[in-house]
PDB file of C-alpha atoms in Angstrom:
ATOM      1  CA  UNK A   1      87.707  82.266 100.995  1.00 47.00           C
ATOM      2  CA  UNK A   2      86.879  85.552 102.895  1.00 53.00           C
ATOM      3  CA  UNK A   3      83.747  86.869 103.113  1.00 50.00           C
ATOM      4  CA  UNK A   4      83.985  90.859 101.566  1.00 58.00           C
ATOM      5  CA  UNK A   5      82.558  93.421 103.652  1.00 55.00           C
ATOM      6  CA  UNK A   6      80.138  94.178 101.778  1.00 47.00           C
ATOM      7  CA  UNK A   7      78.566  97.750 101.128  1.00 44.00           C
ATOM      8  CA  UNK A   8      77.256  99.261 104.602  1.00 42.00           C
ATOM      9  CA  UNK A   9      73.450  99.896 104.649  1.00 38.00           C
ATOM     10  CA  UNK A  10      74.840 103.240 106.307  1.00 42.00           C
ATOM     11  CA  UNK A  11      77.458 105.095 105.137  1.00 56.00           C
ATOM     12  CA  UNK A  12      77.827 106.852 108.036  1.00 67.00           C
ATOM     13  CA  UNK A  13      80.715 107.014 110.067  1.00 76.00           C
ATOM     14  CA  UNK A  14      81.866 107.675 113.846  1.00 84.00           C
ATOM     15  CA  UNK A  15      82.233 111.232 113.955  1.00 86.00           C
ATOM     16  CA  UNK A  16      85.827 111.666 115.358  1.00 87.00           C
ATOM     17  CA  UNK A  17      86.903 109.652 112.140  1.00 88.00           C
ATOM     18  CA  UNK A  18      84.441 111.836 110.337  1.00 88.00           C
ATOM     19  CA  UNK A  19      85.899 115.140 111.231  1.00 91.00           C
ATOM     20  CA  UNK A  20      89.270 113.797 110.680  1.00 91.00           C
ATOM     21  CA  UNK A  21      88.454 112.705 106.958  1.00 93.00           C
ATOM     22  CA  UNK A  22      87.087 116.144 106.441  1.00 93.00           C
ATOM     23  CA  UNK A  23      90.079 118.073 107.896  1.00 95.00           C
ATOM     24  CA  UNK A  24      92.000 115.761 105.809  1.00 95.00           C
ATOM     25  CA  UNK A  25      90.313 117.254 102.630  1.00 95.00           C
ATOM     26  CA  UNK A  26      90.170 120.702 103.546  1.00 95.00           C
ATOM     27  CA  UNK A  27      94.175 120.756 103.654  1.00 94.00           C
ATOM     28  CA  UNK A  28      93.994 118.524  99.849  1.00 94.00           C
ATOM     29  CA  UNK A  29      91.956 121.861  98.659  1.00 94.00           C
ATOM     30  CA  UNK A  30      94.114 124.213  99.757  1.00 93.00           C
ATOM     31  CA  UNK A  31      97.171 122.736  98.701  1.00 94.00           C
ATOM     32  CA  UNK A  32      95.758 121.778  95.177  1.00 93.00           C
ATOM     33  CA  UNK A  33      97.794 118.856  95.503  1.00 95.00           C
ATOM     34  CA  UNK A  34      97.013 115.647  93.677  1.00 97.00           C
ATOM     35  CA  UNK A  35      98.520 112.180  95.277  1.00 97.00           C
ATOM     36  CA  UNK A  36      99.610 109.238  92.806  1.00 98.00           C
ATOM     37  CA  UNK A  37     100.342 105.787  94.403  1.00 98.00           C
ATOM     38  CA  UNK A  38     101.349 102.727  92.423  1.00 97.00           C
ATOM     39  CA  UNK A  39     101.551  98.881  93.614  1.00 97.00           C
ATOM     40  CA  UNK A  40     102.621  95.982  92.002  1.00 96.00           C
ATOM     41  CA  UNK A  41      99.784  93.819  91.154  1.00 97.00           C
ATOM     42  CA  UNK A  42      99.978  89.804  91.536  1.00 96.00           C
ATOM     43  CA  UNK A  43     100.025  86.926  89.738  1.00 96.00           C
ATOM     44  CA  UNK A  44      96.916  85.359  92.713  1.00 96.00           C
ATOM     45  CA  UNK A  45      94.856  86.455  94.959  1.00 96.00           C
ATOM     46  CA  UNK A  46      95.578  87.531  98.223  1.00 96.00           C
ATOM     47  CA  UNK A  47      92.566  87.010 100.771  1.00 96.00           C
ATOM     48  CA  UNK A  48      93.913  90.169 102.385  1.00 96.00           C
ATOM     49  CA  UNK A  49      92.732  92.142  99.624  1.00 97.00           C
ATOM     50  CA  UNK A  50      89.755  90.239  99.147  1.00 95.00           C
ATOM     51  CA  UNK A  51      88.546  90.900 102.102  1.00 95.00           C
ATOM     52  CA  UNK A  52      88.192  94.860 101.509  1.00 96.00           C
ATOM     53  CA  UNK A  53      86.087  94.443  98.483  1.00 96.00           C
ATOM     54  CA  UNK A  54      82.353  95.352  99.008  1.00 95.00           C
ATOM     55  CA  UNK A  55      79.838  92.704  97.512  1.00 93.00           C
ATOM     56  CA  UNK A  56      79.656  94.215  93.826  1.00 92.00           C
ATOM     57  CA  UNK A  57      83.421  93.948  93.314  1.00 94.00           C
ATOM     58  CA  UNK A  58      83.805  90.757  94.927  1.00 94.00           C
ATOM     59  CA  UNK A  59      81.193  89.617  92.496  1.00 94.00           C
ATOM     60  CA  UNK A  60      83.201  91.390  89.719  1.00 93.00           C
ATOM     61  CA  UNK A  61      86.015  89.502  90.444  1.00 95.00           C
ATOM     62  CA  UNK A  62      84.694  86.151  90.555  1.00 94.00           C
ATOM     63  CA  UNK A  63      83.748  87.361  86.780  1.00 95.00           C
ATOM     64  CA  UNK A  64      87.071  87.221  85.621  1.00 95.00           C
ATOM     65  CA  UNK A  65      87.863  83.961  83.358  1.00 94.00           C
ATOM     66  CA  UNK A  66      91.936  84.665  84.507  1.00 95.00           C
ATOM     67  CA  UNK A  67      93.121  84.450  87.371  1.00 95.00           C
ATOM     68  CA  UNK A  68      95.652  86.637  87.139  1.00 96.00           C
ATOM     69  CA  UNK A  69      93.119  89.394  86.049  1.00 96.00           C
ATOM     70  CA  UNK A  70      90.779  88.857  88.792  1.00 96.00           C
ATOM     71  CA  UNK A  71      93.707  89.653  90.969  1.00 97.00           C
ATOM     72  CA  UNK A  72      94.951  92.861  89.638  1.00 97.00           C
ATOM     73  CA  UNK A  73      91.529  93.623  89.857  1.00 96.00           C
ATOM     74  CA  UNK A  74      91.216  92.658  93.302  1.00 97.00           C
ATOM     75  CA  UNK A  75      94.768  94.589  94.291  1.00 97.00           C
ATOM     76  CA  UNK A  76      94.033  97.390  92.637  1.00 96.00           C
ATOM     77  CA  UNK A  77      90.773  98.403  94.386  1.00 96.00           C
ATOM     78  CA  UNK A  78      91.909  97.012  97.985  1.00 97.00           C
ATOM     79  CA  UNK A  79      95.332  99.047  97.657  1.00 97.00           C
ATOM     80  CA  UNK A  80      92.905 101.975  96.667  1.00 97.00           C
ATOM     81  CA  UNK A  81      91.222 101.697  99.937  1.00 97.00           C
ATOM     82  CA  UNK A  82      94.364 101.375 101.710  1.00 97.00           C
ATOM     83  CA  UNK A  83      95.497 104.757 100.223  1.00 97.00           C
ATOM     84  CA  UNK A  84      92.092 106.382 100.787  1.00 97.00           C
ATOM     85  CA  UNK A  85      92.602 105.520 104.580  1.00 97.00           C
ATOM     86  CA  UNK A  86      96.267 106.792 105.014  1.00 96.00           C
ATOM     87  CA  UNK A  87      95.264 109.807 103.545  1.00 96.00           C
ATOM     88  CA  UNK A  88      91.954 110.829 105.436  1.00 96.00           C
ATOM     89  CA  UNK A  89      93.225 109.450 108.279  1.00 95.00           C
ATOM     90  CA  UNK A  90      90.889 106.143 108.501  1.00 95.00           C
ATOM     91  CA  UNK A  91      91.103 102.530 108.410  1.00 95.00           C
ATOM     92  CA  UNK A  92      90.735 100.446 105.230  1.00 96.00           C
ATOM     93  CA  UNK A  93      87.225  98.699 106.433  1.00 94.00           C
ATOM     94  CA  UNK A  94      85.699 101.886 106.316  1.00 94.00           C
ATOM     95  CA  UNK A  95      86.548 103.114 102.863  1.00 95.00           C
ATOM     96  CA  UNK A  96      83.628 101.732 100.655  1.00 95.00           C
ATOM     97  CA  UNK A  97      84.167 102.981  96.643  1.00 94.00           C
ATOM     98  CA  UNK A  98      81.558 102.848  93.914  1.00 91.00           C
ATOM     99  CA  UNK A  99      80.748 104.628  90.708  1.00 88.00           C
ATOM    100  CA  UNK A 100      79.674 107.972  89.628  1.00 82.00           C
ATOM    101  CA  UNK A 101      76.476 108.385  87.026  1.00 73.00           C
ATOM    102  CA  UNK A 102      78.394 108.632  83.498  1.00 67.00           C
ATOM    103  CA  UNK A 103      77.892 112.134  82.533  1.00 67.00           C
ATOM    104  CA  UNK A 104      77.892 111.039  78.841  1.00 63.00           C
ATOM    105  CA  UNK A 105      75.087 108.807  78.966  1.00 63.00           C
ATOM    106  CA  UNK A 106      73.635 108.936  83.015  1.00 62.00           C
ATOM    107  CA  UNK A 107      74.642 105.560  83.636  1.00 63.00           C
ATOM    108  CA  UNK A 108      75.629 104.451  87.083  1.00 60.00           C
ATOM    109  CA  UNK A 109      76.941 101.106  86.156  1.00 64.00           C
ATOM    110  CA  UNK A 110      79.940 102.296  84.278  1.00 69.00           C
ATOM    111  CA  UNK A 111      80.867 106.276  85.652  1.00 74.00           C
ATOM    112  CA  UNK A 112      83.927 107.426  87.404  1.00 84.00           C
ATOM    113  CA  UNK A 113      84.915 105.731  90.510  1.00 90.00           C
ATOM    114  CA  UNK A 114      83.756 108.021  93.678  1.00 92.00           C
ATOM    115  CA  UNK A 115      84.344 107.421  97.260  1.00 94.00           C
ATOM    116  CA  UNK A 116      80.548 106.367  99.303  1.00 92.00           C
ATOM    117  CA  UNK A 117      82.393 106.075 102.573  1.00 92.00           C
ATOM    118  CA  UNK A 118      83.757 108.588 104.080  1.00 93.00           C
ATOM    119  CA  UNK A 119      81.424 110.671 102.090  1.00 90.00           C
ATOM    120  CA  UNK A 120      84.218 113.412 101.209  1.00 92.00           C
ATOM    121  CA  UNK A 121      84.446 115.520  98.080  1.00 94.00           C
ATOM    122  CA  UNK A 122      87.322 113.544  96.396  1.00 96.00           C
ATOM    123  CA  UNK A 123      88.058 112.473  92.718  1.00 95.00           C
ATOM    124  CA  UNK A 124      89.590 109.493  92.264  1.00 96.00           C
ATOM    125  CA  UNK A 125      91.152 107.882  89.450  1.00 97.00           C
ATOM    126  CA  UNK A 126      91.961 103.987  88.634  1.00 96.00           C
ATOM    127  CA  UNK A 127      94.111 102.015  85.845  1.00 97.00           C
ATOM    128  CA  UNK A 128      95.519  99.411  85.499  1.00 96.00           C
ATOM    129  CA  UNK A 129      97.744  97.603  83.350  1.00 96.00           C
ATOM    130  CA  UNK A 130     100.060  93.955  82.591  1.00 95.00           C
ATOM    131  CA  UNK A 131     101.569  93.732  86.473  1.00 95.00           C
ATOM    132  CA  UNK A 132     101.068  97.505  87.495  1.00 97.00           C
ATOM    133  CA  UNK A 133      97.695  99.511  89.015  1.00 97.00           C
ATOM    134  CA  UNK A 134      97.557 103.613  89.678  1.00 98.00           C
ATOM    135  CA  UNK A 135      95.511 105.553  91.746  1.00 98.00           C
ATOM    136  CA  UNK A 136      95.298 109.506  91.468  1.00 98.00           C
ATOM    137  CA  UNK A 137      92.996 111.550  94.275  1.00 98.00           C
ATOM    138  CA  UNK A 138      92.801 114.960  94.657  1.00 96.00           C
ATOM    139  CA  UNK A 139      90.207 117.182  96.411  1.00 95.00           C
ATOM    140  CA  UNK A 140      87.059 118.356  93.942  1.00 90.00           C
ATOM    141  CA  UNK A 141      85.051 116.783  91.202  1.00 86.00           C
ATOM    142  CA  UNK A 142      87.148 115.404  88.302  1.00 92.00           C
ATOM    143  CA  UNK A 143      90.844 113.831  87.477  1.00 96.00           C
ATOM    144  CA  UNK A 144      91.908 111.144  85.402  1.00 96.00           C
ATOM    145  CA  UNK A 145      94.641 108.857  85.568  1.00 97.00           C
ATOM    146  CA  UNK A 146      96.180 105.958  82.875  1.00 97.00           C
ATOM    147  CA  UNK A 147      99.842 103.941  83.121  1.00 98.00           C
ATOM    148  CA  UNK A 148     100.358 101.121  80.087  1.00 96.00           C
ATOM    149  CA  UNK A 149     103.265  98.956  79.886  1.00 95.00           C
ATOM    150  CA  UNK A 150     105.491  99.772  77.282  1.00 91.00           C
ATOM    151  CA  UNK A 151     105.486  97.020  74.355  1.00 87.00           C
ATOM    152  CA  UNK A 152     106.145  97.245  71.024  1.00 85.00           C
ATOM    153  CA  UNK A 153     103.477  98.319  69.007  1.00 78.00           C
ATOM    154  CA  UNK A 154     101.781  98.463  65.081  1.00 76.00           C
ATOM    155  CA  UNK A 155     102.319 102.580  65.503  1.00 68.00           C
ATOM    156  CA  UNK A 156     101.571 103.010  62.141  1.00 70.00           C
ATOM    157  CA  UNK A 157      98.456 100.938  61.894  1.00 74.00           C
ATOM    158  CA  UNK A 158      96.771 102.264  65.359  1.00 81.00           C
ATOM    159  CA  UNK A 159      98.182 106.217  64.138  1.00 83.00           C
ATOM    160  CA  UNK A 160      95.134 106.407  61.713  1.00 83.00           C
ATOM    161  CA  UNK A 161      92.353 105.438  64.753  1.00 85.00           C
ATOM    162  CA  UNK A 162      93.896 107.121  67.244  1.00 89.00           C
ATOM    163  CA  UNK A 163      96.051 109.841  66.673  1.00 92.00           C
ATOM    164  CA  UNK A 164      95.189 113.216  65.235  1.00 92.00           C
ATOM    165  CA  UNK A 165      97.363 114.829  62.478  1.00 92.00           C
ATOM    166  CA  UNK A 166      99.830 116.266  63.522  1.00 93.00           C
ATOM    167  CA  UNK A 167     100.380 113.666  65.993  1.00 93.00           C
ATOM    168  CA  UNK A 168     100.774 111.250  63.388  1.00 92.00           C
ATOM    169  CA  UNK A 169     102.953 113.589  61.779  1.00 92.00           C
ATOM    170  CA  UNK A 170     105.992 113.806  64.943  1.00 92.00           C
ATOM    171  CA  UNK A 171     105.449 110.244  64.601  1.00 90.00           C
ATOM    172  CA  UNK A 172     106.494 109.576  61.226  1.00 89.00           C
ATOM    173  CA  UNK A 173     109.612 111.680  62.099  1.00 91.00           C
ATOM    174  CA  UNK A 174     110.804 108.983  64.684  1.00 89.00           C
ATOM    175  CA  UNK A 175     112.424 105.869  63.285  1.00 88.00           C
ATOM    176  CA  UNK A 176     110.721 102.524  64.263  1.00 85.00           C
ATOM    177  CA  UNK A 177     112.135 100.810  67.361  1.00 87.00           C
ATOM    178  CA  UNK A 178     111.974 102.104  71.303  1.00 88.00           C
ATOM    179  CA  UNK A 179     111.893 105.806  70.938  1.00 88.00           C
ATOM    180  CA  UNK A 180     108.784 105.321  68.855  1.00 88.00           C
ATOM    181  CA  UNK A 181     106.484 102.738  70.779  1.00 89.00           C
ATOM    182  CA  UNK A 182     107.842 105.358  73.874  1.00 91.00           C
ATOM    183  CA  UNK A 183     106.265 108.451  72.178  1.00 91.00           C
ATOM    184  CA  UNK A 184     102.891 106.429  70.764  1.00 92.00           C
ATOM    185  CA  UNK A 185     102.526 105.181  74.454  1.00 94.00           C
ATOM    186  CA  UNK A 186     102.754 108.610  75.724  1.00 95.00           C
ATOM    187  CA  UNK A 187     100.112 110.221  73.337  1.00 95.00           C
ATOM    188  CA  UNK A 188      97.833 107.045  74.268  1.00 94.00           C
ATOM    189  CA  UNK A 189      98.020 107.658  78.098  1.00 97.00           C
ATOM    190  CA  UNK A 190      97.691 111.532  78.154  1.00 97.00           C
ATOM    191  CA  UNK A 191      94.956 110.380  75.687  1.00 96.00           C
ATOM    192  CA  UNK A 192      93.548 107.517  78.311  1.00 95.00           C
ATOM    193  CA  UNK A 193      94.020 109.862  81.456  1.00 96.00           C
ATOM    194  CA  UNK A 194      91.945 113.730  80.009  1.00 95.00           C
ATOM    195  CA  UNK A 195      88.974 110.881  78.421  1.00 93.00           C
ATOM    196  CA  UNK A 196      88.837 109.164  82.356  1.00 93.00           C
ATOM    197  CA  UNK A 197      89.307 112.632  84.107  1.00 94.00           C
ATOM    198  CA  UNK A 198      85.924 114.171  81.808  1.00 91.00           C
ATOM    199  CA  UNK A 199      84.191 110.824  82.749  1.00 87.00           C
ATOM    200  CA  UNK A 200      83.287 109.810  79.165  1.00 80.00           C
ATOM    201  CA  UNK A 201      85.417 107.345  78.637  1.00 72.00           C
ATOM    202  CA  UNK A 202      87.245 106.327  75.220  1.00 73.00           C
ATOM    203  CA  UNK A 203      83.793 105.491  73.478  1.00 72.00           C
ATOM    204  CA  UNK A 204      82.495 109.079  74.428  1.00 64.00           C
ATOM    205  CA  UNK A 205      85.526 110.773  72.276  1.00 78.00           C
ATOM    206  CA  UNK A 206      86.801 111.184  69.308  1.00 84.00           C
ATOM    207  CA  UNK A 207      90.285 110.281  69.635  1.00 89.00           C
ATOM    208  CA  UNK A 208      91.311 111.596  66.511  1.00 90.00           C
ATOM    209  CA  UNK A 209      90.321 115.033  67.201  1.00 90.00           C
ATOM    210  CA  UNK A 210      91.872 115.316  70.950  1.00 92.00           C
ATOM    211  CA  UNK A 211      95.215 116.912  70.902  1.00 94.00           C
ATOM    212  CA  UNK A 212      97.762 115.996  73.270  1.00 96.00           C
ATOM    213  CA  UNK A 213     100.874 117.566  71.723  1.00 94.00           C
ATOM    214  CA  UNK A 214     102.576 114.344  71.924  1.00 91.00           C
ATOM    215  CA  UNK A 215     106.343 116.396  71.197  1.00 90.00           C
ATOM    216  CA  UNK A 216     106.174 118.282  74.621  1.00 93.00           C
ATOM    217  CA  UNK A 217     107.096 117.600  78.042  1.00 90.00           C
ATOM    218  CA  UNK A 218     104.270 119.397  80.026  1.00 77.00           C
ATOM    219  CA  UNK A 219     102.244 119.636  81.662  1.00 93.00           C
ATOM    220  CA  UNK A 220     100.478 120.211  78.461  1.00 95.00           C
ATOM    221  CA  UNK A 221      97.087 122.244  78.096  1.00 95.00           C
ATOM    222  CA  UNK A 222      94.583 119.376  76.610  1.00 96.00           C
ATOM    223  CA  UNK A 223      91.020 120.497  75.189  1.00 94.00           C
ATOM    224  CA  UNK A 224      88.066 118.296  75.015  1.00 92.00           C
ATOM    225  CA  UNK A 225      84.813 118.279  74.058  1.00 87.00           C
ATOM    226  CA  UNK A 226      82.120 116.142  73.755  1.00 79.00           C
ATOM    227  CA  UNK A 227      77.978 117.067  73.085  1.00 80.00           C
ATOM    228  CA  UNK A 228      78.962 120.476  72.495  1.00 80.00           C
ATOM    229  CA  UNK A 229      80.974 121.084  76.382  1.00 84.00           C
ATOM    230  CA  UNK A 230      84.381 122.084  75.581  1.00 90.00           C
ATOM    231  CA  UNK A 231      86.924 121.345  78.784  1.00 92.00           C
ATOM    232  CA  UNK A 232      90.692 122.734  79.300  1.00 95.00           C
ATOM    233  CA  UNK A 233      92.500 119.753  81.107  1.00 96.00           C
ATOM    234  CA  UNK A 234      96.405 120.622  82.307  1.00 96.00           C
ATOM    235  CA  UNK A 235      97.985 116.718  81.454  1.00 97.00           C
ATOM    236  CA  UNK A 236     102.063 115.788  83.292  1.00 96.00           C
ATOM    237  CA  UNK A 237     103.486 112.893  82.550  1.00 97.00           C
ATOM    238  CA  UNK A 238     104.261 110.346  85.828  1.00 97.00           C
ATOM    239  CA  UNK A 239     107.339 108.312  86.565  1.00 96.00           C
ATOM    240  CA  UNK A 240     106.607 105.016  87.951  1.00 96.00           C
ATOM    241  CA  UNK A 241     108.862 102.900  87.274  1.00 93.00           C
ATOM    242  CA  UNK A 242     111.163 101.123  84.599  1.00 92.00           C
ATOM    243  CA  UNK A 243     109.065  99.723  81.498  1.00 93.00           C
ATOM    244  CA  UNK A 244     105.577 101.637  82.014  1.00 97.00           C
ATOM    245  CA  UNK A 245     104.323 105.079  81.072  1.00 97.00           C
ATOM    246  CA  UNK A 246     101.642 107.332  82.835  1.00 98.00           C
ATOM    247  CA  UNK A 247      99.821 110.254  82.429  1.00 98.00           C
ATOM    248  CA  UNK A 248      97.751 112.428  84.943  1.00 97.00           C
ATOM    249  CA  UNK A 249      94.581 115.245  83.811  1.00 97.00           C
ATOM    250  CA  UNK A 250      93.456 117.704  85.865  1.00 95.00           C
ATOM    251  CA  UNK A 251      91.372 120.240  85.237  1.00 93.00           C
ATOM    252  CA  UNK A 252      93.205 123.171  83.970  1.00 88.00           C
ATOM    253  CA  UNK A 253      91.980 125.931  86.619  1.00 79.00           C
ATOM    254  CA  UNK A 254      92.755 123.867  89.430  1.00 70.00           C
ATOM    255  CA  UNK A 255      96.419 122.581  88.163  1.00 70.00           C
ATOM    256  CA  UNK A 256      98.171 124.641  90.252  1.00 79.00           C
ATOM    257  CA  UNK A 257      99.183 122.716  92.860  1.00 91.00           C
ATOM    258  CA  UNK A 258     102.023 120.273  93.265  1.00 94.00           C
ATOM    259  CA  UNK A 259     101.867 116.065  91.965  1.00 95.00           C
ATOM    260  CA  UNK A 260     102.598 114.039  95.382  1.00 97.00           C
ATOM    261  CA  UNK A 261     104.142 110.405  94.336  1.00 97.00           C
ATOM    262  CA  UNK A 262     103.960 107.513  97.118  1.00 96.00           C
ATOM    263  CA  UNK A 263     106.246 104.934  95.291  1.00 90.00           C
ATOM    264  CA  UNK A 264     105.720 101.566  96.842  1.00 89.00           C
ATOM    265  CA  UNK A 265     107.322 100.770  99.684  1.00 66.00           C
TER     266      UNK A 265
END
């Protein structure tokens, strides 16, 4: 089994690739653009991927009771770092991720993901879901990102929990059956993606009070707040792929520039 790389005791980095990671994001911020990628994720392991992890998420992973989850896990954080390094311009051994202090609760064990290495200003953005992972980066502090594969679901039983009023309302109007589970899955990820992009999580919100005006296409102007901070998010819908849906937050001053997909090759 491969040994991970472990995190650096330095996060520096040789300046050429420095100054190229920093050109990198000074181009991000003035195009406002946000980049999605999407990968497949596996059935096993691949010691390819393995290999990227730093020691906490190669512990992480050995966590995992299936083997299947360990994985996606394992994909979806090495194909991160493989992104990170085509778009600042640096190979994958060099781009170490971690976690930013919750700013519900000042926990560092369960914030945001953040980028240690190369220490750029970049927000990043990970979900997963049954065979699929997302990543969403842009140049600043916050964005949020969620994809679910589309299954048939208790609409009416998880409307009451989840959905606010007049959410539950445009659902009622729908009959039962595809277009139904399609629009439940798209209030749940526009949901999923403004709760990751504020950093608070699903706990941290009160689901029944966030409005994502479900009958729209958007983008979609999303308010949330939480210990008395209210926060404009601008939410689009993505397209990746047959048999999944996902959403994308931003925040709303900054949603100006253009959604860059990399589809997988």
């Amino acid at each position: 089994m491969p040994v991970p790389h472990g995190s650096p005791g330095s996060l520096t980095l040789d300046p050429a690739l420095r100054a190229d990671a920093d050109q990198a994001v000074r181009v991000l911020r003035a195009s406002g653009e946000v980049h999605v990628w999407w990968w497949d994720l596996p059935a096993r392991t691949d010691p390819d991927d393995l290999a990227l992890l730093n020691t906490a998420e190669y512990e992480r992973a050995l966590r995992f009771h299936a083997e299947r989850d360990a994985a996606g896990f394992v994909r979806a954080h090495a194909s991160a770092r493989r992104a990170l390094a085509g778009l600042l311009g640096v190979p994958a051994a060099e781009v170490d991720l971690g976690r930013r202090v919750c700013p519900g609760c000042g926990d560092g064990s369960h914030g945001p993901p953040s980028v240690l290495r190369p220490a750029v200003p970049l927000a990043v953005s990970l979900s997963r879901t049954d065979g699929l992972g997302v990543l969403a980066v842009r140049a600043g502090t916050w964005v949020g990102v969620d994809v679910e594969a589309r299954r048939d679901v208790r609409a009416d039983t998880l409307a009451e929990l989840v959905l606010s009023e007049s959410e539950r309302r445009v659902l009622a109007g729908l009959a039962p059956g595809p277009d139904r589970d399609a629009a439940f899955h798209r209030c749940w990820t526009r949901k999923e993606a403004v709760v990751k992009a504020v950093g608070v999580g699903l706990i941290g919100t009160e689901l029944t009070a966030l409005e994502v005006h479900m009958e729209d296409d958007g983008p979609v102007a999303v308010s949330h707040s939480h210990q008395g901070v209210n926060t404009l998010w601008s939410v689009s819908d993505l397209d990746v792929g047959a048999g999944y849906t996902a959403a994308l937050a931003r925040p709303d001053r900054s949603a100006t520039g253009p959604v860059v997909l990399h589809p997988p090759v």
